[in-house]
Amino acid sequence: MCRNFKLALHLLLLFLVVPIKSKATSYTSLEVFADSLSKVHPDSLDSYYSYFSLFEEDSIIVIADNPYYFRLFFPLTVYSDAIRESSVNNFIAGYDSSDTLLRIDRTGFDNDIERYKTMNRALSRIYIEMPDQIRYLDYDIMSQSTASHANVMDSRGIDFNNMVQGNEVNVNEQDVDLVSAKPSYWRFPGYLAVKFSQNAYSQNWYKGGESNNQLAAELRLEANYAKNKVTWNNMLEAKLGYYSSEVDGKYKFRPNSDLFRITSKLGLQAAKSWYYSSQLQAYTQFLPVHDDNGLMKSRFCAPAYASFSIGLDYKPKFKKKGIELSAQISPLAYNCRYVNVDRLAPNYGIQEGHYLSDIGSRVEANIVWTIFKNFTWRGKAHFFTSYKNVEASTENTFKVDLNRFFSLQLFVHWRFDDKVKPDERLGYNQINENFSLNFNYSW
């Protein structure tokens, strides 16, 4: 109870003073960095690169290698001197913080007290914007016996109290266990979503209707490599959904989403945001689809599409976080389609045999944009032309996160293909749309 009261009192003081003071304060790049860091991963830099550098007043500040910035990297802690500094108009350079082991020894702080003040202002902003992320109070930590000013020794006899104060410590090299860790240049993110819906009608329902159930799953696995100027991105996408409907006591099962796609892109950096790139992509479906008369319309490898392209890949870095864009321009591209059922081949523009290929140009763009905190747009667009025919498509997924595991999702897929027989109403256009409530898990 006492701890909560003290914390509330500290934060109330910040809310009353800092907004008024911040109008005349010019925040530096370090504050912006700390603010962004706290929103994404307030406890540590585990999900970031091990090396960070920022430019401030024409000098490089290496954040990760400078122990004086430990307050920005520890689990979020309320420091009394940071709040006291934000509560007065003029910072007292001689403020004595010797009552806490968590102090910063400013005598060796690059002779620049302004950086110490800047870090405290950054912490004050974090306290206000993310009070739910606060883990500790400095005086609670000091109340623990292990954090007292008594000599703190480990099993090897190392005096950590002197290490904190910046004094030299003699360590027996034979007592130190050296661990060699190789850097990892691979990342393996993934995404899994399961969707289910159900509708039921009694036989005498006054409006009529068909009872139906829908179940769908989506899986996305990635293996991405990045070292120096070389990048290699690999992605496997799988979607499979089925719905069942009851008509006159009989159930009919049909797929409503079906995709199996593999993409591999190799890049070599040519300039700041430009890469020489080559991409290989192939996709088909898992299960057969039949019409109302029981005739098969498609199945695995009927059809199957593949493409190989060489060109330039543009990957800009945006000041606003939460935007990832990749736009590949390929003056030389090879496109092909394959159908392993003779009867179905003409439906996909193949007049003879099972195979059709073209050489032309290709443009493809992929974007992931976190527009708001819980609203994400994932888009994919591609355009291929053999200078006789055109094949183009856009895939847009809009996702609203309700919490960590549940989300609402709208998927809209538009496709254009002038090699197939045109529809009476839509011509060469094809449209697929799906709205669902998802159980999802990301890693």
Coordinates of C-alpha atoms in Angstrom, one line a residue:
M1 CA 0.0 0.0 0.0
C2 CA 2.8 2.4 0.9
R3 CA 4.7 1.6 -2.3
N4 CA 1.6 2.3 -4.4
F5 CA 1.0 5.5 -2.6
K6 CA 4.5 6.7 -3.2
L7 CA 4.3 5.7 -6.9
A8 CA 1.0 7.6 -7.4
L9 CA 2.4 10.7 -5.7
H10 CA 5.5 10.6 -7.9
L11 CA 3.4 10.2 -11.1
L12 CA 0.9 12.9 -10.1
L13 CA 3.8 15.3 -9.6
L14 CA 5.0 14.5 -13.1
F15 CA 1.6 15.0 -14.7
L16 CA 1.2 18.4 -13.1
V17 CA 4.7 19.8 -13.9
V18 CA 6.1 18.1 -17.0
P19 CA 3.4 19.0 -19.5
I20 CA 3.8 22.7 -18.6
K21 CA 7.5 22.6 -18.7
S22 CA 7.7 20.6 -21.9
K23 CA 6.3 23.5 -24.0
A24 CA 9.7 25.3 -23.7
T25 CA 11.8 22.2 -23.9
S26 CA 13.6 21.1 -27.1
Y27 CA 13.9 17.3 -27.0
T28 CA 17.0 15.7 -28.4
S29 CA 17.5 12.5 -30.5
L30 CA 18.3 10.6 -27.3
E31 CA 14.8 11.3 -25.9
V32 CA 13.1 10.3 -29.2
F33 CA 15.1 7.1 -29.1
A34 CA 14.2 6.3 -25.5
D35 CA 10.5 7.1 -26.2
S36 CA 10.4 4.8 -29.2
L37 CA 12.3 2.1 -27.4
S38 CA 9.9 2.1 -24.5
K39 CA 6.8 1.8 -26.7
V40 CA 8.2 -1.2 -28.6
H41 CA 10.1 -3.1 -25.9
P42 CA 10.3 -1.2 -22.6
D43 CA 12.3 -3.8 -20.7
S44 CA 15.4 -4.4 -22.9
L45 CA 17.0 -4.3 -26.3
D46 CA 16.7 -8.0 -26.9
S47 CA 14.7 -7.6 -30.1
Y48 CA 17.1 -5.0 -31.5
Y49 CA 20.6 -5.1 -32.9
S50 CA 23.3 -5.1 -30.3
Y51 CA 24.8 -1.9 -31.6
F52 CA 23.1 1.5 -31.7
S53 CA 24.5 4.9 -32.5
L54 CA 22.8 8.3 -32.6
F55 CA 24.2 11.7 -33.8
E56 CA 24.0 14.5 -31.2
E57 CA 25.8 17.8 -31.6
D58 CA 28.1 16.4 -34.3
S59 CA 29.4 13.6 -32.0
I60 CA 28.4 9.9 -32.0
I61 CA 26.9 8.5 -28.9
V62 CA 27.2 4.8 -28.8
I63 CA 24.2 3.9 -26.7
A64 CA 24.7 0.1 -26.3
D65 CA 28.4 0.4 -25.3
N66 CA 28.0 3.3 -22.8
P67 CA 27.2 2.1 -19.2
Y68 CA 26.0 5.6 -18.2
Y69 CA 22.8 5.0 -20.2
F70 CA 21.9 1.9 -18.2
R71 CA 18.6 3.5 -17.0
L72 CA 17.2 3.4 -20.5
F73 CA 18.0 -0.4 -20.8
F74 CA 17.0 -1.7 -17.4
P75 CA 13.4 -2.8 -16.7
L76 CA 11.5 0.5 -16.3
T77 CA 12.3 2.0 -12.9
V78 CA 11.1 5.2 -11.3
Y79 CA 14.2 7.2 -10.2
S80 CA 13.7 9.9 -7.5
D81 CA 16.3 12.2 -8.9
A82 CA 14.7 12.1 -12.4
I83 CA 11.3 13.1 -11.0
R84 CA 12.9 15.7 -8.7
E85 CA 14.7 17.2 -11.7
S86 CA 11.4 17.3 -13.8
S87 CA 9.6 19.0 -10.9
V88 CA 11.8 22.2 -10.8
N89 CA 12.5 24.8 -13.4
N90 CA 16.3 24.9 -12.9
F91 CA 18.3 21.7 -12.5
I92 CA 20.7 21.7 -9.5
A93 CA 23.9 20.4 -10.9
G94 CA 25.2 19.6 -7.5
Y95 CA 22.3 17.4 -6.5
D96 CA 23.5 14.7 -4.2
S97 CA 22.4 11.2 -5.4
S98 CA 24.8 9.3 -3.2
D99 CA 21.9 7.9 -1.3
T100 CA 21.2 5.3 -4.0
L101 CA 23.4 2.6 -5.5
L102 CA 21.6 3.2 -8.8
R103 CA 23.1 6.7 -9.1
I104 CA 25.1 7.9 -12.1
D105 CA 28.6 9.1 -11.3
R106 CA 28.6 12.3 -13.3
T107 CA 32.2 13.1 -12.7
G108 CA 33.2 10.7 -15.5
F109 CA 30.1 11.4 -17.7
D110 CA 32.0 12.9 -20.6
N111 CA 32.0 16.2 -18.6
D112 CA 28.5 16.8 -20.0
I113 CA 25.8 17.2 -17.4
E114 CA 23.3 18.0 -20.2
R115 CA 23.2 14.4 -21.3
Y116 CA 22.3 13.3 -17.8
K117 CA 19.5 15.9 -17.7
T118 CA 18.4 14.8 -21.2
M119 CA 18.1 11.2 -20.1
N120 CA 16.1 12.1 -17.0
R121 CA 13.7 14.1 -19.2
A122 CA 13.3 11.1 -21.4
L123 CA 12.5 8.9 -18.5
S124 CA 9.9 11.4 -17.2
R125 CA 8.1 11.3 -20.6
I126 CA 8.1 7.5 -20.4
Y127 CA 6.7 7.5 -16.9
I128 CA 3.8 9.7 -18.2
E129 CA 3.1 7.8 -21.4
M130 CA 3.5 4.3 -20.2
P131 CA 2.8 4.1 -16.4
D132 CA 1.6 0.5 -16.8
Q133 CA 5.1 -0.6 -17.8
I134 CA 6.8 0.6 -14.5
R135 CA 8.4 -2.3 -12.8
Y136 CA 10.3 -0.9 -9.8
L137 CA 10.9 2.1 -7.6
D138 CA 14.5 2.9 -6.8
Y139 CA 14.0 3.1 -3.1
D140 CA 12.3 -0.3 -3.1
I141 CA 15.4 -1.8 -4.8
M142 CA 17.6 -0.1 -2.3
S143 CA 15.6 -1.6 0.5
Q144 CA 16.8 -5.0 -0.5
S145 CA 19.9 -6.2 1.3
T146 CA 21.7 -7.2 -2.0
A147 CA 21.6 -3.6 -3.2
S148 CA 23.1 -2.0 0.0
H149 CA 26.4 -0.2 0.1
A150 CA 28.0 -3.1 1.8
N151 CA 30.6 -4.9 -0.3
V152 CA 28.8 -7.2 -2.8
M153 CA 30.9 -10.2 -3.7
D154 CA 30.1 -13.1 -6.0
S155 CA 31.3 -16.6 -5.6
R156 CA 34.6 -15.8 -7.4
G157 CA 35.4 -12.8 -5.1
I158 CA 34.6 -10.0 -7.5
D159 CA 33.7 -6.8 -5.8
F160 CA 30.6 -5.5 -7.7
N161 CA 30.2 -2.5 -5.5
N162 CA 33.5 -1.1 -6.8
M163 CA 32.5 -2.0 -10.3
V164 CA 29.3 0.1 -10.0
Q165 CA 31.3 3.0 -8.7
G166 CA 33.7 2.9 -11.6
N167 CA 36.8 1.8 -9.6
E168 CA 39.3 -0.7 -10.9
V169 CA 38.7 -4.3 -9.9
N170 CA 41.3 -7.0 -10.0
V171 CA 39.9 -10.2 -11.4
N172 CA 41.7 -13.5 -11.6
E173 CA 41.6 -14.5 -15.2
Q174 CA 41.6 -18.2 -14.2
D175 CA 38.3 -17.7 -12.4
V176 CA 36.5 -16.2 -15.3
D177 CA 34.4 -18.4 -17.6
L178 CA 34.7 -17.2 -21.1
V179 CA 31.9 -18.0 -23.5
S180 CA 32.2 -17.6 -27.2
A181 CA 28.9 -16.7 -28.9
K182 CA 28.6 -16.5 -32.7
P183 CA 26.3 -13.8 -34.0
S184 CA 23.1 -15.1 -35.6
Y185 CA 22.2 -13.6 -39.0
W186 CA 18.9 -15.5 -39.3
R187 CA 15.5 -14.6 -38.2
F188 CA 12.5 -17.0 -38.2
P189 CA 9.2 -15.0 -37.6
G190 CA 5.9 -16.7 -38.0
Y191 CA 2.1 -16.2 -37.9
L192 CA -0.8 -18.7 -37.3
A193 CA -4.5 -17.8 -37.4
V194 CA -7.6 -20.0 -37.0
K195 CA -11.0 -18.8 -38.1
F196 CA -14.4 -20.4 -37.3
S197 CA -18.0 -19.4 -37.8
Q198 CA -21.4 -21.2 -37.5
N199 CA -25.0 -20.6 -38.5
A200 CA -28.0 -22.8 -37.8
Y201 CA -31.6 -22.6 -38.9
S202 CA -34.5 -24.8 -37.9
Q203 CA -36.5 -26.4 -40.8
N204 CA -39.5 -24.1 -40.1
W205 CA -37.5 -20.9 -39.8
Y206 CA -39.8 -18.2 -41.2
K207 CA -37.2 -16.7 -43.6
G208 CA -35.7 -20.0 -44.6
G209 CA -31.9 -20.5 -44.8
E210 CA -29.1 -23.0 -45.0
S211 CA -27.3 -24.1 -41.8
N212 CA -23.5 -23.8 -42.4
N213 CA -20.2 -24.0 -40.7
Q214 CA -16.9 -22.4 -41.7
L215 CA -13.4 -23.3 -40.6
A216 CA -10.2 -21.8 -42.0
A217 CA -6.5 -21.6 -41.0
E218 CA -3.7 -19.4 -42.2
L219 CA 0.0 -20.1 -41.7
R220 CA 3.0 -17.9 -42.6
L221 CA 6.6 -19.0 -42.0
E222 CA 9.7 -16.9 -42.8
A223 CA 13.4 -17.5 -42.8
N224 CA 15.3 -14.3 -43.3
Y225 CA 19.1 -13.8 -43.6
A226 CA 21.0 -10.5 -43.4
K227 CA 24.7 -10.0 -43.3
N228 CA 26.7 -7.0 -44.5
K229 CA 25.2 -6.3 -47.9
V230 CA 23.5 -9.6 -48.5
T231 CA 19.9 -10.4 -47.8
W232 CA 18.0 -13.6 -48.4
N233 CA 14.2 -13.6 -47.6
N234 CA 12.2 -16.8 -47.8
M235 CA 8.5 -17.1 -47.1
L236 CA 6.0 -20.0 -47.1
E237 CA 2.3 -19.1 -47.0
A238 CA -0.5 -21.6 -46.6
K239 CA -4.3 -20.9 -46.4
L240 CA -7.0 -23.5 -46.2
G241 CA -10.6 -23.0 -45.4
Y242 CA -13.8 -25.1 -45.8
Y243 CA -17.5 -24.4 -45.3
S244 CA -20.3 -26.9 -45.1
S245 CA -24.0 -26.2 -45.8
E246 CA -27.0 -28.4 -45.2
V247 CA -29.7 -28.6 -47.9
D248 CA -32.6 -31.0 -47.6
G249 CA -30.8 -32.9 -44.9
K250 CA -27.6 -33.4 -47.0
Y251 CA -24.3 -31.7 -46.3
K252 CA -22.1 -30.2 -48.9
F253 CA -18.4 -29.3 -48.3
R254 CA -16.6 -26.7 -50.3
P255 CA -13.3 -24.8 -49.9
N256 CA -13.6 -21.0 -49.6
S257 CA -9.8 -20.3 -49.3
D258 CA -7.0 -22.3 -50.6
L259 CA -3.4 -21.2 -51.2
F260 CA 0.1 -22.7 -51.1
R261 CA 2.8 -20.2 -52.0
I262 CA 6.6 -20.2 -51.7
T263 CA 8.7 -17.0 -52.3
S264 CA 12.5 -16.7 -52.2
K265 CA 14.3 -13.4 -52.9
L266 CA 18.1 -12.9 -52.9
G267 CA 19.4 -9.3 -52.7
L268 CA 22.8 -7.6 -52.8
Q269 CA 23.0 -4.0 -51.7
A270 CA 23.8 -1.6 -54.5
A271 CA 23.1 1.8 -52.8
K272 CA 21.5 3.0 -49.5
S273 CA 18.0 1.7 -50.2
W274 CA 18.6 -0.2 -53.5
Y275 CA 19.4 -3.9 -53.9
Y276 CA 20.3 -6.0 -56.9
S277 CA 17.7 -8.8 -56.6
S278 CA 16.4 -12.0 -58.0
Q279 CA 13.1 -13.7 -57.0
L280 CA 11.6 -17.1 -57.4
Q281 CA 7.9 -17.6 -56.7
A282 CA 5.5 -20.5 -57.1
Y283 CA 2.0 -21.1 -55.9
T284 CA -1.0 -23.5 -56.3
Q285 CA -3.8 -24.9 -54.1
F286 CA -4.2 -27.9 -51.9
L287 CA -7.6 -29.4 -52.6
P288 CA -9.9 -29.9 -55.6
V289 CA -12.9 -27.7 -56.2
H290 CA -16.1 -28.9 -57.9
D291 CA -19.1 -27.0 -59.3
D292 CA -22.8 -27.6 -58.6
N293 CA -22.9 -30.5 -61.1
G294 CA -19.9 -32.2 -59.5
L295 CA -17.4 -31.4 -62.3
M296 CA -13.9 -30.5 -61.1
K297 CA -12.9 -26.9 -61.7
S298 CA -9.4 -27.0 -60.2
R299 CA -7.1 -29.0 -58.0
F300 CA -3.4 -29.3 -56.9
C301 CA -1.2 -28.2 -59.8
A302 CA -4.2 -27.4 -61.9
P303 CA -3.3 -24.7 -62.2
A304 CA 0.2 -24.0 -60.8
Y305 CA 2.0 -20.7 -61.4
A306 CA 5.7 -19.9 -61.2
S307 CA 7.9 -16.9 -62.0
F308 CA 11.5 -15.9 -61.9
S309 CA 12.6 -12.3 -62.1
I310 CA 15.9 -10.2 -62.0
G311 CA 16.1 -6.5 -61.3
L312 CA 16.3 -4.0 -58.5
D313 CA 14.6 -4.0 -55.1
Y314 CA 13.8 -0.7 -53.4
K315 CA 13.7 -0.9 -49.5
P316 CA 13.4 2.5 -48.0
K317 CA 13.8 3.3 -44.3
F318 CA 11.0 5.5 -43.0
K319 CA 11.4 7.9 -40.1
K320 CA 8.0 6.8 -38.8
K321 CA 8.3 3.3 -37.4
G322 CA 5.9 0.5 -38.3
I323 CA 6.3 0.7 -42.1
E324 CA 8.1 -1.9 -44.1
L325 CA 8.1 -1.5 -47.9
S326 CA 9.8 -3.6 -50.6
A327 CA 9.3 -2.7 -54.3
Q328 CA 11.0 -4.9 -56.9
I329 CA 11.4 -3.7 -60.5
S330 CA 12.3 -6.5 -62.9
P331 CA 12.9 -5.6 -66.6
L332 CA 13.6 -9.3 -67.2
A333 CA 11.1 -11.8 -65.9
Y334 CA 10.0 -15.3 -66.8
N335 CA 6.4 -16.4 -66.1
C336 CA 4.8 -19.8 -66.6
R337 CA 1.6 -21.7 -65.7
Y338 CA 1.0 -25.4 -65.6
V339 CA -2.2 -27.5 -65.6
N340 CA -2.0 -31.3 -65.2
V341 CA -5.6 -32.0 -66.4
D342 CA -6.2 -31.9 -70.1
R343 CA -9.8 -30.9 -69.8
L344 CA -9.0 -27.9 -67.5
A345 CA -6.1 -26.5 -69.5
P346 CA -8.2 -24.3 -71.9
N347 CA -9.8 -22.6 -68.8
Y348 CA -6.4 -21.1 -68.0
G349 CA -5.4 -20.0 -71.4
I350 CA -3.4 -23.1 -72.4
Q351 CA -4.6 -24.2 -75.8
E352 CA -2.1 -27.1 -76.3
G353 CA -0.5 -29.3 -73.8
H354 CA -0.1 -28.6 -70.1
Y355 CA 2.3 -25.7 -70.1
L356 CA 2.4 -22.0 -71.1
S357 CA 5.3 -19.6 -70.6
D358 CA 6.1 -16.0 -71.3
I359 CA 9.1 -13.6 -71.0
G360 CA 8.4 -10.0 -70.1
S361 CA 8.7 -7.5 -67.3
R362 CA 7.5 -7.6 -63.8
V363 CA 6.8 -5.2 -60.9
E364 CA 6.0 -6.4 -57.4
A365 CA 5.5 -4.5 -54.1
N366 CA 5.0 -5.6 -50.6
I367 CA 4.0 -3.4 -47.6
V368 CA 3.3 -4.0 -43.9
W369 CA 2.1 -0.8 -42.3
T370 CA 1.0 -0.5 -38.6
I371 CA -1.3 2.5 -39.3
F372 CA -2.6 2.7 -35.7
K373 CA -1.5 0.9 -32.6
N374 CA -3.8 -2.1 -33.2
F375 CA -4.6 -1.7 -36.9
T376 CA -2.3 -3.2 -39.5
W377 CA -2.4 -3.3 -43.3
R378 CA -0.5 -6.0 -45.2
G379 CA -0.5 -5.5 -48.9
K380 CA 0.9 -7.3 -51.9
A381 CA 0.7 -6.2 -55.6
H382 CA 2.2 -7.6 -58.7
F383 CA 2.1 -6.8 -62.4
F384 CA 3.5 -8.9 -65.3
T385 CA 3.3 -8.2 -69.0
S386 CA 4.6 -10.1 -72.0
Y387 CA 3.7 -7.0 -74.0
K388 CA 0.8 -9.1 -75.5
N389 CA -1.0 -10.1 -72.3
V390 CA -1.2 -8.8 -68.8
E391 CA -1.5 -10.6 -65.4
A392 CA -1.9 -8.5 -62.3
S393 CA -3.3 -8.9 -58.8
T394 CA -3.5 -7.1 -55.4
E395 CA -3.9 -8.8 -52.0
N396 CA -4.9 -6.6 -49.1
T397 CA -5.3 -7.8 -45.5
F398 CA -6.6 -5.3 -42.9
K399 CA -6.3 -6.6 -39.3
V400 CA -7.6 -5.1 -36.1
D401 CA -6.1 -6.6 -32.9
L402 CA -8.7 -7.0 -30.2
N403 CA -6.0 -8.4 -27.8
R404 CA -2.9 -10.6 -28.0
F405 CA -4.7 -13.6 -29.4
F406 CA -7.9 -12.4 -31.1
S407 CA -8.4 -10.1 -34.1
L408 CA -10.8 -9.0 -36.8
Q409 CA -9.5 -9.5 -40.4
L410 CA -10.7 -8.3 -43.8
F411 CA -9.1 -9.9 -46.8
V412 CA -9.7 -8.5 -50.4
H413 CA -8.0 -10.1 -53.4
W414 CA -8.4 -8.7 -56.9
R415 CA -6.9 -10.4 -60.0
F416 CA -6.7 -9.5 -63.7
D417 CA -5.9 -12.1 -66.4
D418 CA -6.6 -11.5 -70.0
K419 CA -5.5 -15.0 -71.1
V420 CA -8.7 -16.6 -69.8
K421 CA -12.2 -16.4 -71.1
P422 CA -13.8 -13.1 -69.9
D423 CA -16.8 -13.1 -67.6
E424 CA -20.1 -11.6 -68.9
R425 CA -20.2 -9.1 -66.0
L426 CA -16.7 -8.6 -64.7
G427 CA -14.7 -9.2 -67.9
Y428 CA -11.1 -10.2 -67.0
N429 CA -11.5 -9.1 -63.4
Q430 CA -11.7 -11.6 -60.5
I431 CA -12.6 -10.7 -56.9
N432 CA -12.4 -12.7 -53.6
E433 CA -13.3 -11.2 -50.2
N434 CA -13.4 -12.6 -46.7
F435 CA -14.2 -11.1 -43.3
S436 CA -13.4 -13.2 -40.1
L437 CA -12.8 -13.2 -36.4
N438 CA -9.4 -14.9 -35.8
F439 CA -7.6 -16.7 -33.1
N440 CA -4.0 -15.8 -34.0
Y441 CA -0.5 -16.3 -32.6
S442 CA 2.7 -14.6 -33.8
W443 CA 6.4 -15.2 -33.0

